[in-house]
Every structure is written in C-alpha cells, then in structure tokens.
mmCIF file with all atom_site columns, C-alpha atoms and ligand atoms in Angstrom:
data_model
loop_
_atom_site.group_PDB
_atom_site.id
_atom_site.type_symbol
_atom_site.label_atom_id
_atom_site.label_alt_id
_atom_site.label_comp_id
_atom_site.label_asym_id
_atom_site.label_entity_id
_atom_site.label_seq_id
_atom_site.pdbx_PDB_ins_code
_atom_site.Cartn_x
_atom_site.Cartn_y
_atom_site.Cartn_z
_atom_site.occupancy
_atom_site.B_iso_or_equiv
_atom_site.pdbx_formal_charge
_atom_site.auth_seq_id
_atom_site.auth_comp_id
_atom_site.auth_asym_id
_atom_site.auth_atom_id
_atom_site.pdbx_PDB_model_num
ATOM   1   C  CA  . UNK A 1 1   ? 6.175  -30.598 -13.687 1.00 51.00 ? 1   UNK A CA  1
ATOM   2   C  CA  . UNK A 1 2   ? 9.286  -29.488 -11.911 1.00 62.00 ? 2   UNK A CA  1
ATOM   3   C  CA  . UNK A 1 3   ? 9.213  -32.170 -9.273  1.00 66.00 ? 3   UNK A CA  1
ATOM   4   C  CA  . UNK A 1 4   ? 8.982  -34.984 -11.804 1.00 72.00 ? 4   UNK A CA  1
ATOM   5   C  CA  . UNK A 1 5   ? 12.012 -33.648 -13.635 1.00 76.00 ? 5   UNK A CA  1
ATOM   6   C  CA  . UNK A 1 6   ? 13.932 -33.407 -10.392 1.00 88.00 ? 6   UNK A CA  1
ATOM   7   C  CA  . UNK A 1 7   ? 13.133 -36.979 -9.536  1.00 92.00 ? 7   UNK A CA  1
ATOM   8   C  CA  . UNK A 1 8   ? 14.245 -38.489 -12.803 1.00 92.00 ? 8   UNK A CA  1
ATOM   9   C  CA  . UNK A 1 9   ? 17.290 -36.233 -12.863 1.00 92.00 ? 9   UNK A CA  1
ATOM   10  C  CA  . UNK A 1 10  ? 18.346 -37.361 -9.424  1.00 93.00 ? 10  UNK A CA  1
ATOM   11  C  CA  . UNK A 1 11  ? 17.851 -41.006 -10.325 1.00 95.00 ? 11  UNK A CA  1
ATOM   12  C  CA  . UNK A 1 12  ? 19.764 -40.812 -13.568 1.00 93.00 ? 12  UNK A CA  1
ATOM   13  C  CA  . UNK A 1 13  ? 22.547 -38.774 -11.976 1.00 92.00 ? 13  UNK A CA  1
ATOM   14  C  CA  . UNK A 1 14  ? 23.082 -41.678 -9.605  1.00 93.00 ? 14  UNK A CA  1
ATOM   15  C  CA  . UNK A 1 15  ? 22.723 -44.206 -12.423 1.00 93.00 ? 15  UNK A CA  1
ATOM   16  C  CA  . UNK A 1 16  ? 19.501 -45.661 -11.127 1.00 95.00 ? 16  UNK A CA  1
ATOM   17  C  CA  . UNK A 1 17  ? 16.704 -46.802 -13.344 1.00 95.00 ? 17  UNK A CA  1
ATOM   18  C  CA  . UNK A 1 18  ? 13.505 -44.830 -13.045 1.00 93.00 ? 18  UNK A CA  1
ATOM   19  C  CA  . UNK A 1 19  ? 10.797 -46.835 -11.419 1.00 94.00 ? 19  UNK A CA  1
ATOM   20  C  CA  . UNK A 1 20  ? 7.473  -45.612 -10.136 1.00 92.00 ? 20  UNK A CA  1
ATOM   21  C  CA  . UNK A 1 21  ? 8.351  -46.706 -6.644  1.00 93.00 ? 21  UNK A CA  1
ATOM   22  C  CA  . UNK A 1 22  ? 11.700 -44.969 -6.572  1.00 95.00 ? 22  UNK A CA  1
ATOM   23  C  CA  . UNK A 1 23  ? 10.094 -41.838 -7.894  1.00 95.00 ? 23  UNK A CA  1
ATOM   24  C  CA  . UNK A 1 24  ? 7.333  -42.027 -5.330  1.00 95.00 ? 24  UNK A CA  1
ATOM   25  C  CA  . UNK A 1 25  ? 9.771  -42.325 -2.437  1.00 96.00 ? 25  UNK A CA  1
ATOM   26  C  CA  . UNK A 1 26  ? 11.999 -39.594 -3.789  1.00 95.00 ? 26  UNK A CA  1
ATOM   27  C  CA  . UNK A 1 27  ? 8.936  -37.422 -4.223  1.00 95.00 ? 27  UNK A CA  1
ATOM   28  C  CA  . UNK A 1 28  ? 8.158  -37.713 -0.539  1.00 95.00 ? 28  UNK A CA  1
ATOM   29  C  CA  . UNK A 1 29  ? 11.593 -36.313 0.293   1.00 95.00 ? 29  UNK A CA  1
ATOM   30  C  CA  . UNK A 1 30  ? 11.459 -33.575 -2.308  1.00 94.00 ? 30  UNK A CA  1
ATOM   31  C  CA  . UNK A 1 31  ? 8.200  -32.329 -0.888  1.00 91.00 ? 31  UNK A CA  1
ATOM   32  C  CA  . UNK A 1 32  ? 9.547  -31.667 2.594   1.00 84.00 ? 32  UNK A CA  1
ATOM   33  C  CA  . UNK A 1 33  ? 12.741 -30.474 4.165   1.00 80.00 ? 33  UNK A CA  1
ATOM   34  C  CA  . UNK A 1 34  ? 12.837 -32.415 7.360   1.00 92.00 ? 34  UNK A CA  1
ATOM   35  C  CA  . UNK A 1 35  ? 14.231 -35.848 8.033   1.00 96.00 ? 35  UNK A CA  1
ATOM   36  C  CA  . UNK A 1 36  ? 11.752 -38.718 7.774   1.00 96.00 ? 36  UNK A CA  1
ATOM   37  C  CA  . UNK A 1 37  ? 11.523 -42.062 9.512   1.00 95.00 ? 37  UNK A CA  1
ATOM   38  C  CA  . UNK A 1 38  ? 10.187 -45.238 7.904   1.00 93.00 ? 38  UNK A CA  1
ATOM   39  C  CA  . UNK A 1 39  ? 6.818  -44.572 9.470   1.00 92.00 ? 39  UNK A CA  1
ATOM   40  C  CA  . UNK A 1 40  ? 6.779  -40.980 8.215   1.00 94.00 ? 40  UNK A CA  1
ATOM   41  C  CA  . UNK A 1 41  ? 7.567  -42.139 4.707   1.00 96.00 ? 41  UNK A CA  1
ATOM   42  C  CA  . UNK A 1 42  ? 4.974  -44.900 4.763   1.00 94.00 ? 42  UNK A CA  1
ATOM   43  C  CA  . UNK A 1 43  ? 2.376  -42.433 5.886   1.00 93.00 ? 43  UNK A CA  1
ATOM   44  C  CA  . UNK A 1 44  ? 3.091  -40.201 2.930   1.00 94.00 ? 44  UNK A CA  1
ATOM   45  C  CA  . UNK A 1 45  ? 3.045  -42.979 0.354   1.00 93.00 ? 45  UNK A CA  1
ATOM   46  C  CA  . UNK A 1 46  ? -0.051 -44.503 -1.188  1.00 85.00 ? 46  UNK A CA  1
ATOM   47  C  CA  . UNK A 1 47  ? -1.751 -47.197 0.831   1.00 80.00 ? 47  UNK A CA  1
ATOM   48  C  CA  . UNK A 1 48  ? -0.492 -50.628 0.070   1.00 83.00 ? 48  UNK A CA  1
ATOM   49  C  CA  . UNK A 1 49  ? 3.007  -49.538 -0.845  1.00 88.00 ? 49  UNK A CA  1
ATOM   50  C  CA  . UNK A 1 50  ? 5.139  -52.596 -0.345  1.00 90.00 ? 50  UNK A CA  1
ATOM   51  C  CA  . UNK A 1 51  ? 7.206  -52.332 2.842   1.00 91.00 ? 51  UNK A CA  1
ATOM   52  C  CA  . UNK A 1 52  ? 9.988  -54.516 1.565   1.00 93.00 ? 52  UNK A CA  1
ATOM   53  C  CA  . UNK A 1 53  ? 10.318 -52.309 -1.474  1.00 94.00 ? 53  UNK A CA  1
ATOM   54  C  CA  . UNK A 1 54  ? 10.486 -49.286 0.759   1.00 95.00 ? 54  UNK A CA  1
ATOM   55  C  CA  . UNK A 1 55  ? 13.277 -50.803 2.865   1.00 94.00 ? 55  UNK A CA  1
ATOM   56  C  CA  . UNK A 1 56  ? 15.194 -51.875 -0.197  1.00 96.00 ? 56  UNK A CA  1
ATOM   57  C  CA  . UNK A 1 57  ? 14.815 -48.566 -1.929  1.00 97.00 ? 57  UNK A CA  1
ATOM   58  C  CA  . UNK A 1 58  ? 15.973 -46.651 1.129   1.00 97.00 ? 58  UNK A CA  1
ATOM   59  C  CA  . UNK A 1 59  ? 19.027 -48.863 1.298   1.00 96.00 ? 59  UNK A CA  1
ATOM   60  C  CA  . UNK A 1 60  ? 19.754 -48.277 -2.381  1.00 97.00 ? 60  UNK A CA  1
ATOM   61  C  CA  . UNK A 1 61  ? 19.351 -44.528 -1.924  1.00 97.00 ? 61  UNK A CA  1
ATOM   62  C  CA  . UNK A 1 62  ? 21.732 -44.595 1.044   1.00 95.00 ? 62  UNK A CA  1
ATOM   63  C  CA  . UNK A 1 63  ? 24.316 -46.570 -0.915  1.00 95.00 ? 63  UNK A CA  1
ATOM   64  C  CA  . UNK A 1 64  ? 24.031 -44.317 -3.939  1.00 95.00 ? 64  UNK A CA  1
ATOM   65  C  CA  . UNK A 1 65  ? 24.364 -41.101 -1.988  1.00 95.00 ? 65  UNK A CA  1
ATOM   66  C  CA  . UNK A 1 66  ? 20.835 -39.847 -2.538  1.00 96.00 ? 66  UNK A CA  1
ATOM   67  C  CA  . UNK A 1 67  ? 19.811 -40.053 1.106   1.00 96.00 ? 67  UNK A CA  1
ATOM   68  C  CA  . UNK A 1 68  ? 21.754 -39.986 4.328   1.00 95.00 ? 68  UNK A CA  1
ATOM   69  C  CA  . UNK A 1 69  ? 20.860 -41.219 7.745   1.00 92.00 ? 69  UNK A CA  1
ATOM   70  C  CA  . UNK A 1 70  ? 19.964 -38.732 10.384  1.00 93.00 ? 70  UNK A CA  1
ATOM   71  C  CA  . UNK A 1 71  ? 20.406 -39.753 13.968  1.00 87.00 ? 71  UNK A CA  1
ATOM   72  C  CA  . UNK A 1 72  ? 18.235 -38.065 16.483  1.00 86.00 ? 72  UNK A CA  1
ATOM   73  C  CA  . UNK A 1 73  ? 17.123 -39.025 19.934  1.00 85.00 ? 73  UNK A CA  1
ATOM   74  C  CA  . UNK A 1 74  ? 14.190 -41.167 18.872  1.00 85.00 ? 74  UNK A CA  1
ATOM   75  C  CA  . UNK A 1 75  ? 16.043 -44.386 18.297  1.00 84.00 ? 75  UNK A CA  1
ATOM   76  C  CA  . UNK A 1 76  ? 14.615 -44.976 14.840  1.00 88.00 ? 76  UNK A CA  1
ATOM   77  C  CA  . UNK A 1 77  ? 16.734 -43.947 11.912  1.00 90.00 ? 77  UNK A CA  1
ATOM   78  C  CA  . UNK A 1 78  ? 15.556 -41.034 9.859   1.00 95.00 ? 78  UNK A CA  1
ATOM   79  C  CA  . UNK A 1 79  ? 16.575 -40.144 6.361   1.00 96.00 ? 79  UNK A CA  1
ATOM   80  C  CA  . UNK A 1 80  ? 17.171 -36.888 4.563   1.00 96.00 ? 80  UNK A CA  1
ATOM   81  C  CA  . UNK A 1 81  ? 18.106 -35.925 1.028   1.00 95.00 ? 81  UNK A CA  1
ATOM   82  C  CA  . UNK A 1 82  ? 21.753 -35.375 0.239   1.00 93.00 ? 82  UNK A CA  1
ATOM   83  C  CA  . UNK A 1 83  ? 22.516 -32.215 -1.588  1.00 81.00 ? 83  UNK A CA  1
ATOM   84  C  CA  . UNK A 1 84  ? 25.112 -32.215 -4.326  1.00 71.00 ? 84  UNK A CA  1
ATOM   85  C  CA  . UNK A 1 85  ? 28.285 -34.146 -3.784  1.00 79.00 ? 85  UNK A CA  1
ATOM   86  C  CA  . UNK A 1 86  ? 27.319 -37.588 -2.512  1.00 90.00 ? 86  UNK A CA  1
ATOM   87  C  CA  . UNK A 1 87  ? 27.572 -40.676 -4.643  1.00 90.00 ? 87  UNK A CA  1
ATOM   88  C  CA  . UNK A 1 88  ? 28.159 -44.402 -4.474  1.00 89.00 ? 88  UNK A CA  1
ATOM   89  C  CA  . UNK A 1 89  ? 31.756 -43.607 -3.539  1.00 88.00 ? 89  UNK A CA  1
ATOM   90  C  CA  . UNK A 1 90  ? 30.574 -42.115 -0.296  1.00 87.00 ? 90  UNK A CA  1
ATOM   91  C  CA  . UNK A 1 91  ? 28.933 -39.248 1.439   1.00 88.00 ? 91  UNK A CA  1
ATOM   92  C  CA  . UNK A 1 92  ? 30.686 -35.916 1.658   1.00 84.00 ? 92  UNK A CA  1
ATOM   93  C  CA  . UNK A 1 93  ? 28.945 -33.806 4.166   1.00 83.00 ? 93  UNK A CA  1
ATOM   94  C  CA  . UNK A 1 94  ? 29.382 -33.252 7.807   1.00 86.00 ? 94  UNK A CA  1
ATOM   95  C  CA  . UNK A 1 95  ? 26.614 -30.895 8.618   1.00 93.00 ? 95  UNK A CA  1
ATOM   96  C  CA  . UNK A 1 96  ? 24.780 -30.424 11.839  1.00 95.00 ? 96  UNK A CA  1
ATOM   97  C  CA  . UNK A 1 97  ? 21.276 -31.788 12.359  1.00 95.00 ? 97  UNK A CA  1
ATOM   98  C  CA  . UNK A 1 98  ? 18.833 -29.801 14.354  1.00 96.00 ? 98  UNK A CA  1
ATOM   99  C  CA  . UNK A 1 99  ? 15.929 -31.254 16.234  1.00 96.00 ? 99  UNK A CA  1
ATOM   100 C  CA  . UNK A 1 100 ? 13.195 -28.885 17.270  1.00 96.00 ? 100 UNK A CA  1
ATOM   101 C  CA  . UNK A 1 101 ? 11.639 -29.721 20.579  1.00 95.00 ? 101 UNK A CA  1
ATOM   102 C  CA  . UNK A 1 102 ? 8.466  -27.840 19.660  1.00 95.00 ? 102 UNK A CA  1
ATOM   103 C  CA  . UNK A 1 103 ? 7.466  -29.127 16.229  1.00 94.00 ? 103 UNK A CA  1
ATOM   104 C  CA  . UNK A 1 104 ? 9.484  -32.319 16.646  1.00 93.00 ? 104 UNK A CA  1
ATOM   105 C  CA  . UNK A 1 105 ? 11.070 -32.037 13.212  1.00 94.00 ? 105 UNK A CA  1
ATOM   106 C  CA  . UNK A 1 106 ? 14.705 -32.786 12.565  1.00 95.00 ? 106 UNK A CA  1
ATOM   107 C  CA  . UNK A 1 107 ? 16.360 -30.796 9.803   1.00 95.00 ? 107 UNK A CA  1
ATOM   108 C  CA  . UNK A 1 108 ? 19.693 -30.741 8.019   1.00 95.00 ? 108 UNK A CA  1
ATOM   109 C  CA  . UNK A 1 109 ? 21.580 -27.523 8.589   1.00 94.00 ? 109 UNK A CA  1
ATOM   110 C  CA  . UNK A 1 110 ? 23.556 -27.824 5.378   1.00 91.00 ? 110 UNK A CA  1
ATOM   111 C  CA  . UNK A 1 111 ? 25.564 -24.685 6.002   1.00 92.00 ? 111 UNK A CA  1
ATOM   112 C  CA  . UNK A 1 112 ? 26.649 -25.553 9.497   1.00 94.00 ? 112 UNK A CA  1
ATOM   113 C  CA  . UNK A 1 113 ? 29.729 -27.745 9.566   1.00 92.00 ? 113 UNK A CA  1
ATOM   114 C  CA  . UNK A 1 114 ? 30.476 -30.059 12.427  1.00 92.00 ? 114 UNK A CA  1
ATOM   115 C  CA  . UNK A 1 115 ? 33.576 -28.577 14.044  1.00 90.00 ? 115 UNK A CA  1
ATOM   116 C  CA  . UNK A 1 116 ? 36.716 -30.670 13.823  1.00 88.00 ? 116 UNK A CA  1
ATOM   117 C  CA  . UNK A 1 117 ? 36.911 -33.092 16.703  1.00 88.00 ? 117 UNK A CA  1
ATOM   118 C  CA  . UNK A 1 118 ? 40.312 -33.786 18.170  1.00 92.00 ? 118 UNK A CA  1
ATOM   119 C  CA  . UNK A 1 119 ? 40.592 -37.472 18.889  1.00 95.00 ? 119 UNK A CA  1
ATOM   120 C  CA  . UNK A 1 120 ? 43.240 -39.173 20.961  1.00 97.00 ? 120 UNK A CA  1
ATOM   121 C  CA  . UNK A 1 121 ? 46.084 -40.812 19.082  1.00 96.00 ? 121 UNK A CA  1
ATOM   122 C  CA  . UNK A 1 122 ? 45.091 -44.087 17.463  1.00 96.00 ? 122 UNK A CA  1
ATOM   123 C  CA  . UNK A 1 123 ? 41.445 -43.221 16.892  1.00 95.00 ? 123 UNK A CA  1
ATOM   124 C  CA  . UNK A 1 124 ? 40.267 -42.866 13.323  1.00 90.00 ? 124 UNK A CA  1
ATOM   125 C  CA  . UNK A 1 125 ? 36.920 -41.220 12.737  1.00 85.00 ? 125 UNK A CA  1
ATOM   126 C  CA  . UNK A 1 126 ? 34.733 -42.611 9.955   1.00 81.00 ? 126 UNK A CA  1
ATOM   127 C  CA  . UNK A 1 127 ? 31.542 -40.803 10.571  1.00 80.00 ? 127 UNK A CA  1
ATOM   128 C  CA  . UNK A 1 128 ? 30.626 -37.900 12.783  1.00 84.00 ? 128 UNK A CA  1
ATOM   129 C  CA  . UNK A 1 129 ? 27.132 -36.959 13.836  1.00 87.00 ? 129 UNK A CA  1
ATOM   130 C  CA  . UNK A 1 130 ? 26.073 -33.893 15.668  1.00 92.00 ? 130 UNK A CA  1
ATOM   131 C  CA  . UNK A 1 131 ? 22.540 -33.267 16.793  1.00 94.00 ? 131 UNK A CA  1
ATOM   132 C  CA  . UNK A 1 132 ? 21.597 -29.936 18.208  1.00 96.00 ? 132 UNK A CA  1
ATOM   133 C  CA  . UNK A 1 133 ? 18.276 -29.740 19.979  1.00 96.00 ? 133 UNK A CA  1
ATOM   134 C  CA  . UNK A 1 134 ? 16.340 -26.573 20.508  1.00 96.00 ? 134 UNK A CA  1
ATOM   135 C  CA  . UNK A 1 135 ? 13.711 -24.420 18.869  1.00 96.00 ? 135 UNK A CA  1
ATOM   136 C  CA  . UNK A 1 136 ? 13.777 -24.098 15.102  1.00 95.00 ? 136 UNK A CA  1
ATOM   137 C  CA  . UNK A 1 137 ? 13.523 -20.949 13.029  1.00 91.00 ? 137 UNK A CA  1
ATOM   138 C  CA  . UNK A 1 138 ? 9.870  -21.429 12.214  1.00 92.00 ? 138 UNK A CA  1
ATOM   139 C  CA  . UNK A 1 139 ? 8.835  -22.135 15.775  1.00 95.00 ? 139 UNK A CA  1
ATOM   140 C  CA  . UNK A 1 140 ? 10.858 -19.310 17.273  1.00 93.00 ? 140 UNK A CA  1
ATOM   141 C  CA  . UNK A 1 141 ? 9.488  -16.951 14.663  1.00 88.00 ? 141 UNK A CA  1
ATOM   142 C  CA  . UNK A 1 142 ? 5.899  -17.640 15.596  1.00 74.00 ? 142 UNK A CA  1
ATOM   143 C  CA  . UNK A 1 143 ? 5.080  -14.402 17.340  1.00 70.00 ? 143 UNK A CA  1
ATOM   144 C  CA  . UNK A 1 144 ? 3.131  -14.222 20.538  1.00 61.00 ? 144 UNK A CA  1
ATOM   145 C  CA  . UNK A 1 145 ? -0.243 -12.707 19.815  1.00 59.00 ? 145 UNK A CA  1
ATOM   146 C  CA  . UNK A 1 146 ? 0.657  -9.556  21.716  1.00 56.00 ? 146 UNK A CA  1
ATOM   147 C  CA  . UNK A 1 147 ? 3.694  -9.001  19.490  1.00 57.00 ? 147 UNK A CA  1
ATOM   148 C  CA  . UNK A 1 148 ? 1.661  -8.866  16.286  1.00 55.00 ? 148 UNK A CA  1
ATOM   149 C  CA  . UNK A 1 149 ? 1.475  -5.364  14.985  1.00 53.00 ? 149 UNK A CA  1
HETATM 150 ZN ZN1 . LIG B 2 .   ? 25.160 -37.743 1.544   1.00 69.14 ? 201 LIG B ZN1 1
HETATM 151 ZN ZN1 . LIG B 2 .   ? 10.089 -26.223 15.189  1.00 69.14 ? 202 LIG B ZN1 1
HETATM 152 ZN ZN1 . LIG B 2 .   ? 21.560 -34.056 6.975   1.00 69.14 ? 203 LIG B ZN1 1
#
C-alpha cells in the first residue's frame, strides 16, 4: 500500500527506526492535510495508545524535521507534516498557516511565503509565524443551494 511505503520512506529518510507506533502516528498525518493537536491525534489512534509515547514521538518528529508546530489561536500546539527540506539540522519553511473560522481546521499554505519582516536594529529573528484567519477554499466553495445549477 502506498501509505505504508510513504511512512517507512519518511522514517528512513530521517534516519529513524521503523516502529509500529511511529508509523501509526505518521499515518494519522498522512491521512489528512490539516494541523492536528494532541487530542486530535489521540482520537485518531487506536484506543490505549500510550500517551507518553505519543508525546515522545511528536518531539522526535519535531527534532527530525518531520513535523512542525503550528500556532493558532487555540493555545494548544498543533502539528503538521513538513514537506521536503526539513531535517535534524532545522526547519526550512516559512509558510503561512490558515485557520478557517467555519470548519475550524488550520492548514499549511505551503506556497504562501511569510513576507519579510523588517525588524529594528539589534533584533534577530529565529522563527516567524503567521496565521491568517478566514474562510478556507472548501468552505467558501460550498455553494448556497440556490446557486446550484
Ligand atoms: Zn519543517
Ligand atoms: Zn473551512
Ligand atoms: Zn505549516
């Protein structure tokens, strides 16, 4: 199955041993596009999945450049898959995150770069986050009944 290949490929690309738990957590992310909180992930895993393992695995995935943190307005960290160029040396993307106020999902807009921010002299940026809130593509595409032809 495609997804299984993806999972083991991602793990080996980041020099991580394949374990069932890592694959299970990765699988959750590969199945959806939006950013997931701890609770979201737990919900999608089998009952009885060890919480500590989940925390540890998320941390490992963050360190290895498989997942990145997504900050939205909910106060709990969410996580999303990194595409391509991230690794244990660091993350290399500064894309915008979009939170839809209708479906409540937060997504990576991989193609939308955070514009350069001019900081006053003496300030060194390490990490930039930009969250745009609004109505996502799917929600804005849902036609009103009267518009259906
Ligand atoms: Zn990354
Ligand atoms: Zn939406
Ligand atoms: Zn993202």
